[in-house]
Short mmCIF file of C-alpha atoms and ligand atoms in Angstrom, two decimals:
data_model
loop_
_atom_site.label_atom_id
_atom_site.label_comp_id
_atom_site.label_asym_id
_atom_site.label_seq_id
_atom_site.Cartn_x
_atom_site.Cartn_y
_atom_site.Cartn_z
CA SER A 816 -90.47 -46.86 -46.41
CA GLY A 817 -87.81 -46.76 -44.62
CA VAL A 818 -88.57 -42.98 -43.39
CA SER A 819 -89.41 -42.57 -40.19
CA ARG A 820 -93.01 -40.71 -39.03
CA ARG A 821 -90.40 -38.14 -37.61
CA HIS A 822 -88.65 -37.08 -41.17
CA ILE A 823 -91.99 -36.37 -42.00
CA LEU A 824 -92.95 -34.35 -39.96
CA ALA A 825 -90.10 -33.00 -40.11
CA SER A 826 -89.94 -32.95 -43.60
CA GLY A 827 -93.03 -30.37 -43.94
CA ALA A 828 -94.80 -33.61 -45.99
CA LEU A 829 -98.31 -31.22 -44.48
CA ALA A 830 -97.73 -27.98 -46.22
CA ALA A 831 -96.65 -29.64 -49.12
CA GLY A 832 -100.13 -31.89 -49.14
CA ALA A 833 -101.17 -28.68 -48.61
CA ALA A 834 -99.29 -27.26 -51.71
CA GLY A 835 -100.75 -30.52 -53.79
CA LEU A 836 -104.73 -28.78 -53.25
CA GLY A 837 -103.85 -25.39 -54.20
CA TRP A 838 -103.06 -23.88 -51.01
CA GLY A 839 -99.31 -22.28 -49.52
CA THR A 840 -97.41 -22.96 -46.64
CA ARG A 841 -97.92 -19.37 -45.77
CA ASP A 842 -101.87 -19.67 -46.13
CA VAL A 843 -101.85 -22.84 -44.19
CA VAL A 844 -100.01 -21.05 -41.53
CA ALA A 845 -102.65 -17.80 -41.37
CA ARG A 846 -105.33 -20.67 -41.09
CA ALA A 847 -104.34 -22.23 -38.25
CA ASN A 848 -103.79 -18.66 -36.68
CA ASP A 849 -107.16 -17.26 -37.81
CA VAL A 850 -108.67 -20.26 -35.67
CA ASP A 851 -109.54 -18.05 -32.54
CA THR A 852 -108.47 -18.76 -29.72
CA ALA A 853 -109.69 -16.60 -27.48
CA GLN A 854 -112.41 -19.08 -25.78
CA GLY A 855 -109.73 -21.24 -25.15
CA SER A 856 -107.33 -18.96 -22.79
CA SER A 857 -110.87 -17.61 -20.88
CA THR A 858 -110.68 -18.33 -17.17
CA VAL A 859 -113.35 -18.09 -14.16
CA PRO A 860 -111.43 -16.73 -10.82
CA PHE A 861 -111.12 -19.59 -8.55
CA TYR A 862 -111.20 -17.37 -5.45
CA GLY A 863 -113.97 -15.17 -3.44
CA GLU A 864 -116.55 -15.38 -1.67
CA HIS A 865 -118.61 -18.23 -3.53
CA GLN A 866 -117.76 -21.02 -5.36
CA ALA A 867 -116.93 -20.85 -8.92
CA GLY A 868 -119.26 -23.20 -11.15
CA ILE A 869 -122.46 -21.26 -9.36
CA ALA A 870 -123.62 -18.52 -10.09
CA THR A 871 -121.06 -18.79 -13.43
CA PRO A 872 -122.92 -19.34 -17.11
CA PRO A 873 -123.03 -23.16 -17.53
CA GLN A 874 -119.86 -24.00 -19.73
CA ALA A 875 -120.89 -26.42 -22.33
CA TRP A 876 -119.39 -29.74 -19.97
CA GLY A 877 -119.55 -30.71 -16.79
CA THR A 878 -118.30 -34.05 -15.15
CA PHE A 879 -119.26 -34.77 -12.15
CA VAL A 880 -117.20 -37.20 -9.60
CA ALA A 881 -118.12 -38.18 -6.66
CA PHE A 882 -115.41 -39.62 -3.93
CA ASP A 883 -115.69 -42.11 -1.01
CA LEU A 884 -113.45 -41.43 2.28
CA PRO A 885 -112.18 -45.03 3.56
CA SER A 886 -113.78 -45.79 6.65
CA GLN A 887 -110.92 -45.13 8.92
CA ALA A 888 -110.74 -42.07 7.41
CA GLN A 889 -110.15 -38.76 9.40
CA ARG A 890 -110.61 -35.46 9.91
CA GLY A 891 -106.62 -34.96 8.67
CA ASP A 892 -106.99 -37.09 5.97
CA VAL A 893 -110.32 -34.17 4.33
CA VAL A 894 -108.28 -31.83 5.12
CA GLY A 895 -105.49 -33.56 3.33
CA VAL A 896 -107.85 -34.01 0.55
CA LEU A 897 -109.10 -30.13 0.55
CA THR A 898 -106.36 -28.76 0.19
CA ALA A 899 -105.04 -30.57 -2.25
CA TRP A 900 -108.15 -29.41 -4.23
CA THR A 901 -108.02 -26.35 -3.65
CA GLU A 902 -104.47 -25.64 -4.63
CA ASP A 903 -104.74 -28.12 -8.08
CA ALA A 904 -107.99 -26.45 -8.30
CA ALA A 905 -107.04 -22.55 -7.90
CA ARG A 906 -103.50 -23.24 -10.36
CA LEU A 907 -105.86 -25.58 -13.07
CA THR A 908 -108.37 -23.59 -13.57
CA GLN A 909 -106.18 -19.88 -14.01
CA GLY A 910 -104.18 -22.46 -17.24
CA LYS A 911 -101.52 -23.19 -15.15
CA PRO A 912 -99.93 -26.99 -14.20
CA GLY A 913 -101.00 -29.26 -11.27
CA LEU A 914 -98.83 -28.89 -8.57
CA ALA A 915 -97.09 -32.38 -9.45
CA ASP A 916 -98.95 -32.43 -13.21
CA LEU A 917 -97.51 -34.78 -15.65
CA GLU A 918 -99.37 -33.32 -18.59
CA PRO A 919 -98.65 -29.03 -17.89
CA GLU A 920 -99.66 -28.83 -21.71
CA LEU A 921 -103.33 -29.65 -21.59
CA ALA A 922 -103.72 -26.87 -18.83
CA ALA A 923 -102.60 -24.24 -21.57
CA ASN A 924 -106.16 -23.71 -22.47
CA PRO A 925 -108.49 -23.11 -19.36
CA SER A 926 -112.21 -22.90 -21.27
CA ARG A 927 -113.94 -21.28 -18.08
CA LEU A 928 -112.76 -24.17 -16.52
CA THR A 929 -114.46 -24.33 -12.80
CA VAL A 930 -113.83 -26.66 -10.47
CA THR A 931 -116.54 -26.96 -7.39
CA ILE A 932 -115.66 -29.45 -4.20
CA GLY A 933 -118.60 -30.06 -2.63
CA LEU A 934 -119.49 -32.17 0.94
CA GLY A 935 -120.83 -35.32 1.53
CA PRO A 936 -123.05 -36.15 5.05
CA ARG A 937 -119.98 -38.31 6.26
CA VAL A 938 -117.93 -35.81 6.29
CA PHE A 939 -119.53 -34.34 9.20
CA ALA A 940 -118.83 -37.41 11.65
CA VAL A 941 -115.76 -38.47 9.45
CA THR A 942 -114.21 -34.89 11.31
CA GLY A 943 -116.70 -34.25 14.07
CA THR A 944 -118.58 -31.10 13.20
CA GLU A 945 -121.71 -33.49 13.26
CA GLN A 946 -123.35 -30.85 15.69
CA HIS A 947 -122.52 -28.22 12.20
CA ARG A 948 -124.24 -30.43 9.86
CA PRO A 949 -127.71 -28.92 8.19
CA PRO A 950 -130.02 -31.73 9.10
CA TRP A 951 -130.89 -32.11 4.77
CA ILE A 952 -127.46 -32.00 3.98
CA ALA A 953 -128.72 -36.03 4.49
CA PRO A 954 -129.80 -38.49 1.35
CA LEU A 955 -133.42 -36.92 0.26
CA PRO A 956 -136.09 -38.75 1.74
CA SER A 957 -137.05 -42.11 -0.91
CA PHE A 958 -140.05 -41.34 -2.82
CA ASP A 959 -142.32 -44.02 -4.69
CA ILE A 960 -140.51 -42.77 -8.57
CA ASP A 961 -137.29 -43.46 -7.14
CA GLU A 962 -135.35 -47.17 -9.14
CA LEU A 963 -132.05 -45.52 -7.81
CA ASP A 964 -128.48 -47.76 -8.43
CA GLU A 965 -125.67 -47.81 -5.81
CA LYS A 966 -123.81 -46.42 -8.88
CA PHE A 967 -124.57 -43.53 -9.08
CA THR A 968 -125.88 -42.93 -4.98
CA GLY A 969 -124.48 -40.80 -1.86
CA GLY A 970 -120.87 -39.59 -1.80
CA ASP A 971 -118.51 -38.44 0.56
CA LEU A 972 -116.75 -35.51 -1.14
CA LEU A 973 -117.92 -34.36 -4.83
CA LEU A 974 -116.22 -33.20 -7.70
CA GLN A 975 -118.02 -30.29 -9.98
CA VAL A 976 -116.14 -30.16 -12.85
CA CYS A 977 -117.00 -27.66 -15.87
CA ALA A 978 -115.84 -25.70 -18.91
CA ASP A 979 -116.42 -25.04 -22.85
CA ASP A 980 -113.48 -27.84 -23.86
CA PRO A 981 -113.71 -31.58 -22.67
CA VAL A 982 -110.08 -31.62 -22.68
CA PRO A 983 -108.94 -29.32 -20.00
CA MET A 984 -111.91 -30.33 -18.37
CA ALA A 985 -110.36 -34.09 -18.30
CA HIS A 986 -106.81 -33.17 -17.75
CA ALA A 987 -108.59 -31.14 -14.34
CA ILE A 988 -110.57 -34.16 -13.33
CA ARG A 989 -107.30 -36.60 -13.65
CA VAL A 990 -104.98 -33.82 -12.05
CA LEU A 991 -107.30 -33.44 -8.16
CA SER A 992 -108.30 -36.88 -8.99
CA ARG A 993 -104.94 -38.19 -8.69
CA SER A 994 -103.96 -36.50 -6.17
CA VAL A 995 -105.74 -37.86 -3.30
CA LYS A 996 -106.02 -41.40 -4.73
CA THR A 997 -104.80 -42.53 -0.60
CA ARG A 998 -107.11 -41.00 1.00
CA ALA A 999 -110.11 -40.77 -1.50
CA THR A 1000 -111.56 -43.19 -4.03
CA VAL A 1001 -113.87 -42.82 -6.71
CA ARG A 1002 -118.00 -43.78 -6.38
CA TRP A 1003 -119.23 -42.47 -9.57
CA VAL A 1004 -118.84 -40.12 -12.33
CA GLN A 1005 -121.25 -39.10 -14.24
CA ARG A 1006 -120.37 -37.29 -17.44
CA GLY A 1007 -122.94 -34.68 -19.46
CA PHE A 1008 -122.90 -31.32 -21.83
CA ARG A 1009 -125.11 -28.64 -23.23
CA ASP A 1010 -125.33 -26.96 -25.95
CA ALA A 1011 -121.29 -26.39 -26.99
CA ARG A 1012 -120.41 -22.64 -27.25
CA GLY A 1013 -121.11 -20.24 -30.76
CA SER A 1014 -123.18 -23.14 -31.35
CA VAL A 1015 -126.54 -20.92 -30.27
CA PRO A 1016 -126.91 -17.19 -28.74
CA GLU A 1017 -124.62 -17.00 -26.04
CA GLY A 1018 -127.30 -16.51 -23.13
CA ALA A 1019 -129.55 -19.38 -24.50
CA THR A 1020 -131.81 -21.47 -23.19
CA MET A 1021 -130.86 -25.46 -22.89
CA ARG A 1022 -132.96 -27.68 -24.55
CA ASN A 1023 -132.71 -31.25 -23.13
CA LEU A 1024 -133.06 -34.48 -25.38
CA MET A 1025 -136.46 -34.66 -24.86
CA GLY A 1026 -136.31 -31.62 -27.35
CA GLN A 1027 -138.06 -29.33 -24.36
CA VAL A 1028 -136.36 -25.44 -23.80
CA ASP A 1029 -134.79 -26.31 -20.15
CA GLY A 1030 -134.79 -23.82 -17.84
CA THR A 1031 -136.90 -20.74 -18.83
CA ASN A 1032 -138.56 -20.33 -15.32
CA ASN A 1033 -135.00 -20.66 -13.61
CA LEU A 1034 -133.54 -18.73 -11.39
CA SER A 1035 -130.88 -16.32 -12.68
CA PRO A 1036 -127.65 -15.33 -10.72
CA LYS A 1037 -128.57 -11.37 -12.19
CA GLU A 1038 -132.06 -11.70 -9.48
CA PRO A 1039 -131.84 -9.66 -6.42
CA ASP A 1040 -133.45 -12.74 -5.11
CA PHE A 1041 -131.34 -15.49 -5.98
CA GLY A 1042 -128.08 -14.61 -3.78
CA ARG A 1043 -130.96 -15.08 -0.32
CA LEU A 1044 -131.85 -18.30 -2.85
CA VAL A 1045 -129.09 -20.03 -2.65
CA TRP A 1046 -126.22 -18.86 -1.12
CA HIS A 1047 -126.68 -19.93 2.58
CA ASN A 1048 -127.37 -17.19 5.78
CA SER A 1049 -128.21 -18.64 8.97
CA THR A 1050 -126.71 -17.81 12.08
CA GLN A 1051 -126.78 -21.60 13.05
CA TYR A 1052 -125.17 -23.19 10.63
CA ALA A 1053 -122.76 -19.44 9.88
CA TRP A 1054 -119.81 -21.55 8.23
CA LEU A 1055 -121.53 -22.41 5.92
CA ASN A 1056 -122.91 -18.58 4.70
CA GLY A 1057 -121.95 -17.84 1.49
CA GLY A 1058 -122.09 -22.20 0.42
CA THR A 1059 -124.78 -23.43 -0.55
CA SER A 1060 -126.05 -27.18 -0.52
CA MET A 1061 -126.49 -29.10 -4.29
CA VAL A 1062 -128.96 -31.88 -5.15
CA VAL A 1063 -127.80 -34.20 -7.82
CA ARG A 1064 -130.53 -36.76 -9.16
CA ARG A 1065 -130.13 -38.37 -12.48
CA ILE A 1066 -132.89 -39.37 -14.03
CA GLU A 1067 -133.50 -41.71 -17.12
CA MET A 1068 -135.76 -40.56 -20.21
CA GLU A 1069 -137.36 -42.94 -21.66
CA LEU A 1070 -136.56 -41.56 -25.34
CA ASP A 1071 -138.16 -45.16 -26.47
CA THR A 1072 -142.18 -44.50 -25.33
CA TRP A 1073 -141.41 -40.89 -25.43
CA ASP A 1074 -141.16 -41.56 -28.94
CA GLU A 1075 -144.60 -43.05 -29.55
CA LEU A 1076 -146.13 -39.43 -28.10
CA GLY A 1077 -147.42 -37.07 -30.41
CA ARG A 1078 -145.93 -33.36 -31.14
CA ASN A 1079 -149.11 -32.34 -29.23
CA ASP A 1080 -149.16 -34.38 -25.65
CA ARG A 1081 -145.91 -34.04 -25.62
CA GLU A 1082 -146.35 -30.33 -25.38
CA LEU A 1083 -149.69 -30.55 -22.43
CA SER A 1084 -147.30 -33.18 -21.11
CA MET A 1085 -144.82 -29.71 -20.33
CA GLY A 1086 -147.20 -27.06 -20.43
CA ARG A 1087 -144.84 -25.26 -22.79
CA THR A 1088 -144.49 -25.51 -26.90
CA LEU A 1089 -141.42 -27.41 -28.31
CA VAL A 1090 -140.43 -24.61 -31.01
CA ASN A 1091 -139.45 -22.04 -28.21
CA GLY A 1092 -140.31 -22.88 -24.88
CA ALA A 1093 -143.58 -20.63 -24.79
CA PRO A 1094 -146.42 -21.61 -22.19
CA LEU A 1095 -149.37 -23.36 -24.64
CA THR A 1096 -151.01 -19.38 -23.15
CA GLY A 1097 -148.65 -17.68 -24.90
CA LYS A 1098 -146.98 -16.32 -27.28
CA ASP A 1099 -142.42 -15.75 -26.56
CA GLU A 1100 -141.04 -18.13 -24.47
CA HIS A 1101 -140.56 -15.96 -21.54
CA ASP A 1102 -144.91 -14.89 -21.51
CA GLU A 1103 -145.77 -15.39 -18.17
CA PRO A 1104 -148.02 -18.57 -17.81
CA ASP A 1105 -151.94 -18.27 -17.28
CA PHE A 1106 -153.28 -21.64 -15.20
CA ASP A 1107 -156.60 -20.23 -14.98
CA ALA A 1108 -157.10 -19.77 -19.00
CA LYS A 1109 -159.92 -22.31 -20.45
CA ASP A 1110 -160.34 -23.42 -24.02
CA ARG A 1111 -163.76 -23.10 -25.23
CA PHE A 1112 -164.97 -26.51 -23.80
CA GLY A 1113 -163.85 -25.15 -20.20
CA ILE A 1114 -160.80 -27.25 -20.10
CA PRO A 1115 -157.21 -25.50 -18.62
CA VAL A 1116 -155.24 -24.77 -21.13
CA ILE A 1117 -152.14 -25.56 -19.45
CA PRO A 1118 -153.13 -29.74 -17.95
CA PRO A 1119 -153.00 -29.08 -14.22
CA SER A 1120 -150.74 -32.46 -14.17
CA SER A 1121 -148.10 -30.64 -16.46
CA HIS A 1122 -145.09 -30.49 -15.19
CA ILE A 1123 -144.36 -27.12 -14.54
CA ALA A 1124 -148.31 -26.86 -13.43
CA ARG A 1125 -146.37 -29.51 -10.87
CA ALA A 1126 -143.71 -27.65 -10.35
CA ARG A 1127 -143.65 -24.39 -9.38
CA ALA A 1128 -142.89 -22.23 -6.64
CA LEU A 1129 -147.00 -22.00 -4.19
CA HIS A 1130 -144.58 -20.64 -1.90
CA PRO A 1131 -141.71 -18.00 -2.00
CA ASP A 1132 -139.09 -19.92 -0.15
CA GLU A 1133 -140.07 -22.70 -3.13
CA GLU A 1134 -137.74 -21.76 -5.75
CA PHE A 1135 -134.04 -23.30 -6.04
CA PHE A 1136 -131.21 -23.11 -8.91
CA ARG A 1137 -131.68 -25.92 -11.84
CA ARG A 1138 -127.92 -26.27 -13.52
CA ALA A 1139 -128.48 -28.91 -15.38
CA TYR A 1140 -126.50 -31.27 -17.73
CA ASN A 1141 -127.63 -34.06 -19.94
CA TYR A 1142 -126.08 -37.23 -20.97
CA ASP A 1143 -126.21 -39.54 -23.62
CA ASP A 1144 -124.03 -43.12 -22.87
CA PRO A 1145 -124.09 -45.73 -24.91
CA PRO A 1146 -127.28 -48.31 -24.20
CA SER A 1147 -127.53 -51.90 -22.80
CA PRO A 1148 -127.84 -54.30 -24.46
CA GLY A 1149 -131.80 -54.74 -25.96
CA GLN A 1150 -131.99 -50.15 -25.09
CA VAL A 1151 -131.60 -47.62 -28.60
CA SER A 1152 -130.35 -44.89 -25.73
CA ASN A 1153 -129.31 -44.44 -22.71
CA SER A 1154 -129.85 -40.51 -22.45
CA GLY A 1155 -131.02 -38.54 -19.36
CA LEU A 1156 -130.56 -34.88 -16.92
CA ILE A 1157 -128.00 -35.00 -14.49
CA PHE A 1158 -130.20 -32.54 -12.92
CA ALA A 1159 -128.37 -30.58 -10.57
CA THR A 1160 -129.57 -28.06 -8.24
CA PHE A 1161 -128.84 -25.20 -5.29
CA GLN A 1162 -130.21 -23.52 -2.87
CA ALA A 1163 -129.78 -22.29 0.46
CA ASP A 1164 -132.06 -24.88 2.70
CA ILE A 1165 -132.78 -28.12 0.28
CA GLU A 1166 -136.12 -29.03 3.54
CA LYS A 1167 -137.57 -25.47 2.87
CA GLN A 1168 -136.92 -25.02 -0.93
CA PHE A 1169 -136.33 -28.24 -2.96
CA LEU A 1170 -138.93 -30.36 -0.96
CA PRO A 1171 -141.87 -29.28 -1.48
CA ILE A 1172 -141.79 -29.41 -5.39
CA GLN A 1173 -139.89 -32.56 -5.65
CA ARG A 1174 -142.65 -34.05 -3.03
CA ARG A 1175 -145.35 -32.55 -5.45
CA LEU A 1176 -143.96 -33.76 -8.45
CA ALA A 1177 -142.77 -37.57 -7.11
CA GLU A 1178 -146.48 -37.35 -5.97
CA PHE A 1179 -147.97 -36.22 -8.78
CA ASP A 1180 -146.46 -35.41 -12.33
CA VAL A 1181 -147.85 -37.14 -15.95
CA LEU A 1182 -143.74 -36.07 -17.48
CA ASN A 1183 -142.28 -38.68 -15.14
CA GLU A 1184 -143.94 -41.45 -17.07
CA TRP A 1185 -140.85 -40.82 -19.33
CA THR A 1186 -138.47 -40.20 -16.96
CA THR A 1187 -137.29 -42.35 -13.61
CA PRO A 1188 -134.69 -40.97 -10.71
CA VAL A 1189 -131.42 -44.05 -11.19
CA GLY A 1190 -129.32 -41.88 -9.15
CA SER A 1191 -129.66 -39.28 -6.04
CA ALA A 1192 -126.81 -37.50 -4.04
CA VAL A 1193 -126.52 -33.93 -1.26
CA PHE A 1194 -123.87 -32.05 -0.68
CA ALA A 1195 -122.99 -29.80 1.16
CA ILE A 1196 -121.11 -26.84 -1.44
CA PRO A 1197 -118.75 -24.65 1.30
CA PRO A 1198 -117.64 -20.99 0.32
CA GLY A 1199 -115.41 -19.69 -2.02
CA CYS A 1200 -111.77 -19.18 0.77
CA GLU A 1201 -109.18 -16.67 -0.88
CA GLN A 1202 -105.61 -17.86 -1.57
CA GLY A 1203 -103.64 -19.09 0.68
CA ASP A 1204 -106.66 -20.53 2.78
CA PHE A 1205 -108.77 -24.19 1.76
CA ILE A 1206 -112.29 -24.72 0.46
CA GLY A 1207 -113.67 -26.46 3.76
CA ARG A 1208 -111.61 -24.70 6.61
CA PRO A 1209 -114.73 -23.17 8.49
CA LEU A 1210 -115.62 -26.51 8.61
CA THR A 1211 -112.90 -28.59 8.75
CA GLY A 1212 -110.78 -25.44 10.78
C1 HEM B 713 -139.59 -26.94 -15.60
C2 HEM B 713 -137.91 -29.94 -17.48
C3 HEM B 713 -137.35 -33.04 -13.53
C4 HEM B 713 -138.19 -29.12 -11.20
C5 HEM B 713 -138.75 -27.84 -16.37
C6 HEM B 713 -139.11 -27.15 -18.40
C7 HEM B 713 -138.53 -28.10 -18.45
C8 HEM B 713 -138.22 -29.25 -17.59
C9 HEM B 713 -139.10 -28.45 -20.14
C10 HEM B 713 -139.97 -26.42 -18.35
C11 HEM B 713 -138.86 -24.61 -18.70
C12 HEM B 713 -138.27 -24.65 -17.77
O1 HEM B 713 -139.60 -23.49 -17.00
O2 HEM B 713 -137.56 -24.81 -16.98
C13 HEM B 713 -137.36 -31.28 -17.02
C14 HEM B 713 -136.79 -32.56 -17.58
C15 HEM B 713 -137.13 -33.42 -16.30
C16 HEM B 713 -137.58 -32.34 -15.31
C17 HEM B 713 -136.94 -32.89 -18.42
C18 HEM B 713 -136.21 -34.81 -16.14
C19 HEM B 713 -136.24 -35.69 -16.34
C20 HEM B 713 -137.62 -32.07 -12.07
C21 HEM B 713 -136.95 -32.09 -11.06
C22 HEM B 713 -137.51 -31.00 -10.51
C23 HEM B 713 -137.81 -30.01 -11.22
C24 HEM B 713 -137.10 -33.35 -10.58
C25 HEM B 713 -137.54 -30.70 -8.97
C26 HEM B 713 -137.84 -31.79 -7.94
C27 HEM B 713 -139.02 -27.48 -12.03
C28 HEM B 713 -139.61 -26.19 -11.66
C29 HEM B 713 -139.52 -25.64 -12.82
C30 HEM B 713 -139.41 -26.82 -13.80
C31 HEM B 713 -139.06 -25.58 -9.99
C32 HEM B 713 -139.82 -24.30 -13.71
C33 HEM B 713 -141.59 -24.29 -13.25
C34 HEM B 713 -142.27 -23.20 -13.62
O3 HEM B 713 -142.09 -22.65 -12.09
O4 HEM B 713 -142.84 -22.58 -14.65
N1 HEM B 713 -138.56 -28.56 -16.44
N2 HEM B 713 -137.67 -31.03 -15.26
N3 HEM B 713 -138.06 -30.72 -12.31
N4 HEM B 713 -138.28 -28.46 -13.47
FE1 HEM B 713 -138.19 -29.36 -14.48
#
């Protein structure tokens, strides 16, 4: 009593406590220095031909924040937001404080922080550039399987903020949201996660909360086709060249009814094993599935109703890049869990690449029994920019 907290800290009480455990002060310091901070100081370049956070190997944490512009917003407001976001994102992602940063220390360990900026369908009307809006930068058509909640649907602007550490990510979101608060208001926030960095081998395919290996037959930025399928390139919408489009579907998993399914049925619904994600006709994760293989009764080994049988590309254009995050939010009363996927995809053209597969899955996919789309949003992702420029300038001028 009578000893202030500051006094305790100043007197080295912590080291004294450690000494009681048999450690000397020097050991404590040595152990603290042993911590590998290389991951914290890792940065991903902000400037460049493409925005970061797409071909970037997925970070452990991802937050998606959609914003609304006020009804009277004009081109200048959009340019103001994009300029502020570009300046702050260019600094924060390199471990430097934002321009009016009140907690600059929180910017010091960016941990591969990326900020990806998206433009929702209404931005084109607001900026008087409707003629430059690809028709598929629009809300997705509604599907019978959808039970969309306004809370996770639509949005005029998007920030996808990812990092391997949630602290710099939370800080970046705060700085970026505050700097535009007179011009745009938060519409929804979706927080997601994947395996923590270092807990699984680098480059391992993630698992979703149904336990499946998720992302095996996904495009890889290392593939030659990635550029053609992900980065937009047309003469009609030339402002978007080097950019892409993003679909964000929030898909709830009905884990309580999924619990009632045996392991074998779970594998049949996907067409892949749970242990390592191998197709039911193979042994290793990356074995090619054989959709023609039949068992001794003549029944297909991979059911035609399974998710991979329905989702696989039937045409070379029907491919897109999935960069999903798990979510696990507080359950509502009576619910055990509230989990699912923030199913984010990137593609050069939504109509040609994404919609044929989404339509097929909405028509039939046995996995629909345990999954429900509850949110949906579409954004144009402008190309990257060089220092001195801002993201979105080729559209807004
Ligand atoms: C494959 C899970 C929704 C498109 C897969 C795989 C899993 C999976 C585990 C197999 C491994 C892989 O190749 O990634 C899920 C879950 C979903 C979901 C849990 C919902 C909660 C969707 C949706 C789409 C989609 C909505 C498209 C609109 C695909 C595609 C493949 C795939 C294209 C690769 C198929 C192939 O070529 O083998 N998904 N998925 N998925 N999924 Fe999904």
